CSV table of C-alpha atoms in Angstrom, one decimal:
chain,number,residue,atom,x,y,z
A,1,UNK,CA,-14.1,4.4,-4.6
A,2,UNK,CA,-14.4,1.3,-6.7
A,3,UNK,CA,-12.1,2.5,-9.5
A,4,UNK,CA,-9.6,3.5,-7.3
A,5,UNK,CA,-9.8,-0.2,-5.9
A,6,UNK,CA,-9.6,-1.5,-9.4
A,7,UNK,CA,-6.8,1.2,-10.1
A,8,UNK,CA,-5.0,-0.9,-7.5
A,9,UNK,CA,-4.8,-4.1,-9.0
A,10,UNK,CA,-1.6,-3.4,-10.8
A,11,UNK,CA,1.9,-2.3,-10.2
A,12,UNK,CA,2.5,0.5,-7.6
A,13,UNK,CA,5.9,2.0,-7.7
A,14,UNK,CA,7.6,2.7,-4.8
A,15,UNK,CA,10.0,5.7,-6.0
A,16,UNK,CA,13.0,6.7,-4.2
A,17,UNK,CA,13.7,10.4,-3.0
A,18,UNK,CA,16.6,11.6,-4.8
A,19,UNK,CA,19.0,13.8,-3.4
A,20,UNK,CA,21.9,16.6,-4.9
A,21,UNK,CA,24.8,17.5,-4.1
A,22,UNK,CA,24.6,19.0,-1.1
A,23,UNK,CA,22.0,16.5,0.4
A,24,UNK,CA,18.9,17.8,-0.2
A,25,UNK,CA,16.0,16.4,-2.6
A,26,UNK,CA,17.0,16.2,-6.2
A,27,UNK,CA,12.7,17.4,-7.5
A,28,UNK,CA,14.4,17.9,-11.0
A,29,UNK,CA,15.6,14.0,-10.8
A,30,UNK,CA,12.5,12.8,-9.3
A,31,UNK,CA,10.1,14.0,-12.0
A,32,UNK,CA,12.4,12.5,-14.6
A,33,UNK,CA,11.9,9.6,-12.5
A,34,UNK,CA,8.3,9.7,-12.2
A,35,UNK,CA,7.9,10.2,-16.1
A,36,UNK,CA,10.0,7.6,-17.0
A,37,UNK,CA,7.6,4.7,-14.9
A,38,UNK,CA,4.8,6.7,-16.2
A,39,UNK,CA,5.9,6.3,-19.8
A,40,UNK,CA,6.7,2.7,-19.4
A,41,UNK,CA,3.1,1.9,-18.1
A,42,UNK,CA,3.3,1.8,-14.6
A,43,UNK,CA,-0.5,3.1,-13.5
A,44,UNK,CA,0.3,3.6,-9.5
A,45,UNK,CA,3.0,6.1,-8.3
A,46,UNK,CA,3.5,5.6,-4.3
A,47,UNK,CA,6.3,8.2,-3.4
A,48,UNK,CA,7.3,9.0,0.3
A,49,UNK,CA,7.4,5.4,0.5
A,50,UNK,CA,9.8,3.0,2.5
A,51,UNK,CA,12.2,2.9,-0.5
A,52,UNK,CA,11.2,6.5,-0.5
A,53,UNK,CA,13.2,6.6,2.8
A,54,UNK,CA,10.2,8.1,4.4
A,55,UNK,CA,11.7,8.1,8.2
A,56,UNK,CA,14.6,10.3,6.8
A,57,UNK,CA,12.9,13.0,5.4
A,58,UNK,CA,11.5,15.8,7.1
A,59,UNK,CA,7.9,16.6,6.8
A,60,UNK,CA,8.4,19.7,4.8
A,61,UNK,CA,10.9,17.0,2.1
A,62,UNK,CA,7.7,14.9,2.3
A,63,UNK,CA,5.5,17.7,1.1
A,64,UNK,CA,7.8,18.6,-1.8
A,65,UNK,CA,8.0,15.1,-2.8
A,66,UNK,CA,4.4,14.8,-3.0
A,67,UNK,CA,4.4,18.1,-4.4
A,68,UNK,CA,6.7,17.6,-7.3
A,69,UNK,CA,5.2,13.8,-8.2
A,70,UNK,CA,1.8,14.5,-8.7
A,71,UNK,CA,2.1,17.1,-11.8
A,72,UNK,CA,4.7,14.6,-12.9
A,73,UNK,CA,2.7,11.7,-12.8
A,74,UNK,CA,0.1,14.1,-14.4
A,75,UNK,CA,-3.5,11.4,-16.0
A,76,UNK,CA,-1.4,8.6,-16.7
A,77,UNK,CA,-1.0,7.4,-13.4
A,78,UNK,CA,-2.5,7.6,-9.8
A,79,UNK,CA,-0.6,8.6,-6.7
A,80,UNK,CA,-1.1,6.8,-3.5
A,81,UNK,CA,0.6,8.9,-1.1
A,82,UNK,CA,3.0,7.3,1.8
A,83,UNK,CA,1.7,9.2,5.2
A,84,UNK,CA,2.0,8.2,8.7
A,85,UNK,CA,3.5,9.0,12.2
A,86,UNK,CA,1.1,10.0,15.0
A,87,UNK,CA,-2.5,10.1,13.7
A,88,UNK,CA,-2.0,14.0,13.7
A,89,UNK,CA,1.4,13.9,11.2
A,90,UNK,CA,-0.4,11.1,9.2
A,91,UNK,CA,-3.8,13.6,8.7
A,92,UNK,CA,-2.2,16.5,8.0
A,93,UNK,CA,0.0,15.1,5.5
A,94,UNK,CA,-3.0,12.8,3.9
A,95,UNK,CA,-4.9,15.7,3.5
A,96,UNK,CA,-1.9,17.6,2.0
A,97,UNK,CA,-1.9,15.3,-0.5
A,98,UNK,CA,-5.6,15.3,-1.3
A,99,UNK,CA,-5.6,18.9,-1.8
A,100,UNK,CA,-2.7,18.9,-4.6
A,101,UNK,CA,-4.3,16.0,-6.0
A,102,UNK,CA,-3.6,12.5,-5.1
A,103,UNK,CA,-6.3,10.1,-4.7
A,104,UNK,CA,-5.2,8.0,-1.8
A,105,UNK,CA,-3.0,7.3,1.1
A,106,UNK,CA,-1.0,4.2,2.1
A,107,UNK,CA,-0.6,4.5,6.1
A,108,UNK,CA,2.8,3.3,7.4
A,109,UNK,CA,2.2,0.5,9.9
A,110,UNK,CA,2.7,2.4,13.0
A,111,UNK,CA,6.1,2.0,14.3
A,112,UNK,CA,5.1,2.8,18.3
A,113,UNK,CA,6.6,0.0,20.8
A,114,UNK,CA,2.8,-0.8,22.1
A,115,UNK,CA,0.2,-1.4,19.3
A,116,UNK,CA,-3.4,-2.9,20.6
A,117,UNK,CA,-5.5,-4.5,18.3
A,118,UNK,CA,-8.4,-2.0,19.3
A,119,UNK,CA,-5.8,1.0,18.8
A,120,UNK,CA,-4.6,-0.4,15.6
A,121,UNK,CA,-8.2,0.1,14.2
A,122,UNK,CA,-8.6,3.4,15.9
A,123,UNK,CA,-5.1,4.5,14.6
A,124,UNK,CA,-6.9,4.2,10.9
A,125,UNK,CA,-10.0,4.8,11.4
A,126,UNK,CA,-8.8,8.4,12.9
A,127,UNK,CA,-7.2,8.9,9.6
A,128,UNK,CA,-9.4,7.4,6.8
A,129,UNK,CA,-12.3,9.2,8.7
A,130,UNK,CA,-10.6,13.0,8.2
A,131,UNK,CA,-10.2,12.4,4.9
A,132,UNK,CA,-13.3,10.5,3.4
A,133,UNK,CA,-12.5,11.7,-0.2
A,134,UNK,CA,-9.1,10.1,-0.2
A,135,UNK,CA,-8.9,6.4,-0.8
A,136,UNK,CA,-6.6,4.9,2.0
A,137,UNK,CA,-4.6,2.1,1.7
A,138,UNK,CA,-3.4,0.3,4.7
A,139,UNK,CA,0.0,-1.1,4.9
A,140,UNK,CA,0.5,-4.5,7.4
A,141,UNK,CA,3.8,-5.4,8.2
A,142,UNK,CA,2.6,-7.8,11.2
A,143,UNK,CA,0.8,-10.8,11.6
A,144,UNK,CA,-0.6,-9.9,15.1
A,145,UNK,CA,-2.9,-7.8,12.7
A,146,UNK,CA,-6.0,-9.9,11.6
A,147,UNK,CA,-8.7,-10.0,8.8
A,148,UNK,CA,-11.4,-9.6,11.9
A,149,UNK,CA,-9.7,-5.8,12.2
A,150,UNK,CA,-9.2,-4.9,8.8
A,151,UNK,CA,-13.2,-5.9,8.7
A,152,UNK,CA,-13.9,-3.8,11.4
A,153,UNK,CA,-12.1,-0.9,9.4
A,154,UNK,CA,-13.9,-1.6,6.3
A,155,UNK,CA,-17.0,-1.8,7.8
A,156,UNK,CA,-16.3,1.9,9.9
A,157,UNK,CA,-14.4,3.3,6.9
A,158,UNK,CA,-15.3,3.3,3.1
A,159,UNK,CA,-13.2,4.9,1.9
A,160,UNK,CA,-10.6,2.3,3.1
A,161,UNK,CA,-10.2,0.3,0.0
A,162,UNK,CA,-7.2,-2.3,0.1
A,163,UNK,CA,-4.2,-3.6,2.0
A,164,UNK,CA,-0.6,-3.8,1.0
A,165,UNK,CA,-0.2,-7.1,2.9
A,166,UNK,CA,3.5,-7.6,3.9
A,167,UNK,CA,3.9,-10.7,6.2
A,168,UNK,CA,6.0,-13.3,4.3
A,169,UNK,CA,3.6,-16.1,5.0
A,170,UNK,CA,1.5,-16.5,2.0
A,171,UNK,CA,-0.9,-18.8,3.4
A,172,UNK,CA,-1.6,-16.5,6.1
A,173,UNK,CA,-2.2,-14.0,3.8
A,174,UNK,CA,-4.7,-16.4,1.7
A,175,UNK,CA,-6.4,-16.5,5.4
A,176,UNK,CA,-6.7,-13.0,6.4
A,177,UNK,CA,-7.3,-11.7,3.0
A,178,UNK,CA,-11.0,-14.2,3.3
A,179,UNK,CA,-11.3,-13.7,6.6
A,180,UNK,CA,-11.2,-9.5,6.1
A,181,UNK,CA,-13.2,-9.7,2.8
A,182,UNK,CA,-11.0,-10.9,-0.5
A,183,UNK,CA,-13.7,-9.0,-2.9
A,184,UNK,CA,-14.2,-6.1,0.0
A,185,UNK,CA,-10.2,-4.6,-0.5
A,186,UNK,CA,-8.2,-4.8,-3.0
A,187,UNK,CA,-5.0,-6.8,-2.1
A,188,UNK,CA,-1.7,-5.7,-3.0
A,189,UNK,CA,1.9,-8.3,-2.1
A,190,UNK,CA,3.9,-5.3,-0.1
A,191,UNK,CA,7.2,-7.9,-0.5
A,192,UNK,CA,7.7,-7.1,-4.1
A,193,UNK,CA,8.5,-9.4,-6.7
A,194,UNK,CA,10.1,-12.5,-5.2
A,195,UNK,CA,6.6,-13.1,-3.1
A,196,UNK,CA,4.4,-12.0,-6.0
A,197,UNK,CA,3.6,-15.2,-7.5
A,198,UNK,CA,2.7,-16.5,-4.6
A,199,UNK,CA,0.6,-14.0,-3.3
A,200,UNK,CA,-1.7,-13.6,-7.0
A,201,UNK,CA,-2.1,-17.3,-6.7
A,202,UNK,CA,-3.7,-17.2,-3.9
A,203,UNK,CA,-6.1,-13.6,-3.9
A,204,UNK,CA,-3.3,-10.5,-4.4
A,205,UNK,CA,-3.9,-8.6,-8.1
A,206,UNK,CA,-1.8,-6.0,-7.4
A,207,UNK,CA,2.0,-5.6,-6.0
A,208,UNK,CA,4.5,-3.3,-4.8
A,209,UNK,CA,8.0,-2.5,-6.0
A,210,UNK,CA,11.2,-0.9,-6.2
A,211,UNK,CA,12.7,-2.6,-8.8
A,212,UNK,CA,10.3,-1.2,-10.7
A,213,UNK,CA,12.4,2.1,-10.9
A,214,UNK,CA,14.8,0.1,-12.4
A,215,UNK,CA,13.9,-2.2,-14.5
A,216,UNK,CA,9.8,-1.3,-15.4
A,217,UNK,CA,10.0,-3.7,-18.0
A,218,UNK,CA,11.0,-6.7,-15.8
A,219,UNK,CA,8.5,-5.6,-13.4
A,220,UNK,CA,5.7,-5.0,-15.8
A,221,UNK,CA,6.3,-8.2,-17.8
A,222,UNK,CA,5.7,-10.2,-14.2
A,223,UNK,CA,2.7,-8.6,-14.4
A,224,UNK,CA,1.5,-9.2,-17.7
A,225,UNK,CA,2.3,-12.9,-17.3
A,226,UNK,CA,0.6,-13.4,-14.1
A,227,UNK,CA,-2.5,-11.5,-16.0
A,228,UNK,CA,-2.2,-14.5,-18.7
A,229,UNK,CA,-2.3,-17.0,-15.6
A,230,UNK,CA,1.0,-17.7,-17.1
A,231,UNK,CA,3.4,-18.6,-14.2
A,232,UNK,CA,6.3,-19.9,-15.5
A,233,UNK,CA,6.7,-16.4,-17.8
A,234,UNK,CA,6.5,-15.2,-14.3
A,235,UNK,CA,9.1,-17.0,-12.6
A,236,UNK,CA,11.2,-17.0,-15.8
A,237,UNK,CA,11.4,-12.6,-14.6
A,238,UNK,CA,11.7,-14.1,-10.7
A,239,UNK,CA,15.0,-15.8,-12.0
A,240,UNK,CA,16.3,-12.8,-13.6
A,241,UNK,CA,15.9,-10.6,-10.6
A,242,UNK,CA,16.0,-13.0,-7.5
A,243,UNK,CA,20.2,-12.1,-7.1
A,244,UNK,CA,19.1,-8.1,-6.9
A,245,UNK,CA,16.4,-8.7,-4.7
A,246,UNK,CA,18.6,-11.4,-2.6
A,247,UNK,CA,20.9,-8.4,-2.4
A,248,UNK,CA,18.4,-6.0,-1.1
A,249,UNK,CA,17.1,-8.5,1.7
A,250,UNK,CA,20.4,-9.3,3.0
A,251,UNK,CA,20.8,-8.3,6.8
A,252,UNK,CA,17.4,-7.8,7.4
A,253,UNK,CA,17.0,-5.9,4.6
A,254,UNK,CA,19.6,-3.0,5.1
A,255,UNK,CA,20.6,-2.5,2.1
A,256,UNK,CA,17.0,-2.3,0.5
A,257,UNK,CA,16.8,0.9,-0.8
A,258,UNK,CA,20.9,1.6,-1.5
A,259,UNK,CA,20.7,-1.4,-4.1
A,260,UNK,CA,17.9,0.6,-5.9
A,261,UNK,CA,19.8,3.8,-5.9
A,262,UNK,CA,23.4,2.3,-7.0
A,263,UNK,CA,21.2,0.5,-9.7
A,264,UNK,CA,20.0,3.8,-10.8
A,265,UNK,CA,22.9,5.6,-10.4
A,266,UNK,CA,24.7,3.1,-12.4
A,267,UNK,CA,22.2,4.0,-15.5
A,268,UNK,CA,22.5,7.5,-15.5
A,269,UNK,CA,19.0,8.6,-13.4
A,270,UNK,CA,20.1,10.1,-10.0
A,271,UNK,CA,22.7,9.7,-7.2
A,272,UNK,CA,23.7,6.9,-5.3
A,273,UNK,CA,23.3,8.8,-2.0
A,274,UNK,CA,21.0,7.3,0.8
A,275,UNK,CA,20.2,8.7,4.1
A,276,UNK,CA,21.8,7.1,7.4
A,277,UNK,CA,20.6,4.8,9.1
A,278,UNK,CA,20.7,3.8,5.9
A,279,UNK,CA,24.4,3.1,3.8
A,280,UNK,CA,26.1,3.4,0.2
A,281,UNK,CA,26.8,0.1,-1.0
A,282,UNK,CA,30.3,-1.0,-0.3
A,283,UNK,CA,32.3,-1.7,-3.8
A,284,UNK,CA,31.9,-5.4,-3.7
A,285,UNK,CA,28.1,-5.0,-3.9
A,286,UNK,CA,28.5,-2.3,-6.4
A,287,UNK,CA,29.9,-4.2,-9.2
A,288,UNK,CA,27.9,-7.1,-8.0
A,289,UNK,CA,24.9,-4.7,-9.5
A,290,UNK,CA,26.6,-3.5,-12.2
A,291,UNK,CA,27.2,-7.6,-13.3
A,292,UNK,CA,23.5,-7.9,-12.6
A,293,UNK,CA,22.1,-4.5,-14.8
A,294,UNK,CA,24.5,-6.0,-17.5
A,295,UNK,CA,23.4,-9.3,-17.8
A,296,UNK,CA,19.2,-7.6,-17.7
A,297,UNK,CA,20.9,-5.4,-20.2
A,298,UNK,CA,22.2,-8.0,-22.5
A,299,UNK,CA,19.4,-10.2,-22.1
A,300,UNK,CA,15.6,-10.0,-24.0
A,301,UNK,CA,14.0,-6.7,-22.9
């Protein structure tokens, strides 16, 4: 499991699920997708993701997904698989994934109205323990979760190897990252690129995005310069896409994954189409991203 915990100190993709025509899943567009975050050096590929719109698929649109990513990812990059639901849902698809060939699971944070701190830990342990081949990955949204639980889980659980940590507090994160074991897991910033440079400074080597999809070499240089310990390189790629992920955080974040798809529709890579409760972007907030790919465009690469 250790290489798949240093595998994680990176840049994990979070793709979107295309869709045709008709609605359904674009596969076609999704491995063209894949290849091209591949190609540009991106080393993790999460799909069925949030931006992934993983509550509007059905489980069978999940399985495809998975399906059609990992051949497309093919050695250059790991898959970390988005599973979750009831702990029955989240096994069945983790090992679905294991068997056609990723090498670990992220776990949704369970969305049920009544979460205990006990069940929280049995929630994942139930999972990791079905599938002790699978690295598993967990994914905190809440701050009611603690590094003493996350210890407990590492403790009961090898094979859980790191945290996608996505309270936007980063000194509490600097706290429960000791507190659970900042050498046990590997720590990932699940806010994306505007919390990133706070979040390395203080114990996260890797980080999620969907920007990435868009723009791998903004997301990629952050990376590189944060590698360097050179922050203001970093923050010189935070300035260029604070307005388009401003935009994707506005109204508590309801437009998160239908700025990534305009933006990508926009260049050419798959439709703008987004499942309710999600929206297309009104036209305001269209050409606002088309301003914004323009200026990345006509900018340094």
């Amino acid at each position: 499991m250790r290489s798949l915990t240093e595998r994680l100190a990176d840049v994990a993709a979070v793709t979107v699920t295309p869709f045709d025509g008709a609605g359904g899943i674009d596969l076609d567009a999704n491995v063209k997708l894949v290849r091209r975050l591949v190609d540009a050096g991106v080393g993790v590929i999460t799909p069925n993701g949030n931006t992934g719109e993983f509550y509007a698929l059905t489980p069978d649109e999940r399985r495809r997904m998975l399906e059609s990513t990992v051949p497309a990812a093919g050695d250059d990059a790991v898959v970390l698989a988005g599973v979750g639901l009831d702990v029955a849902s989240a096994v069945e698809s983790a090992r679905h994934a294991g068997e056609h060939g990723a090498r670990m699971v992220m776990v949704h944070q369970p969305v049920h109205p009544y979460i205990a701190a006990d069940g929280w830990v049995d929630y994942h342990r139930r999972i990791a323990e079905a599938v002790p081949e699978l690295g598993v990955v967990l994914y905190v949204r809440s701050p009611r979760v603690t590094g003493e639980q996350i210890a407990r889980l590492g403790e009961a659980c090898p094979n859980v190897i790191g945290v996608k940590y996505a309270v936007p507090d980063p000194v509490v994160f600097a706290s429960v990252a000791r507190d659970a074991g900042l050498d046990r897991f590997a720590w990932l910033c699940g806010l994306a690129e505007p919390y990133t440079p706070a979040y390395w400074a203080v114990g996260a080597r890797g980080f999620t995005s969907g920007l990435v999809t868009a723009a791998p070499e903004l997301t990629l240089r952050m990376r590189d310069a944060l590698r360097a310990g050179d922050y203001a390189a970093a923050m010189e790629v935070w300035e260029r896409i604070r307005r388009f992920e401003e935009l994707r955080g506005t109204d508590a974040s309801a437009d998160n994954v239908a700025v990534v798809k305009e933006a990508l529709a926009q260049l050419g890579l798959c439709r703008r189409d987004v499942r309710p409760p999600s929206r297309t972007l009104p036209d305001a907030v269209r050409e606002e991203v088309a301003s914004i790919l323009a200026a990345w465009q006509g900018g340094a690469a």
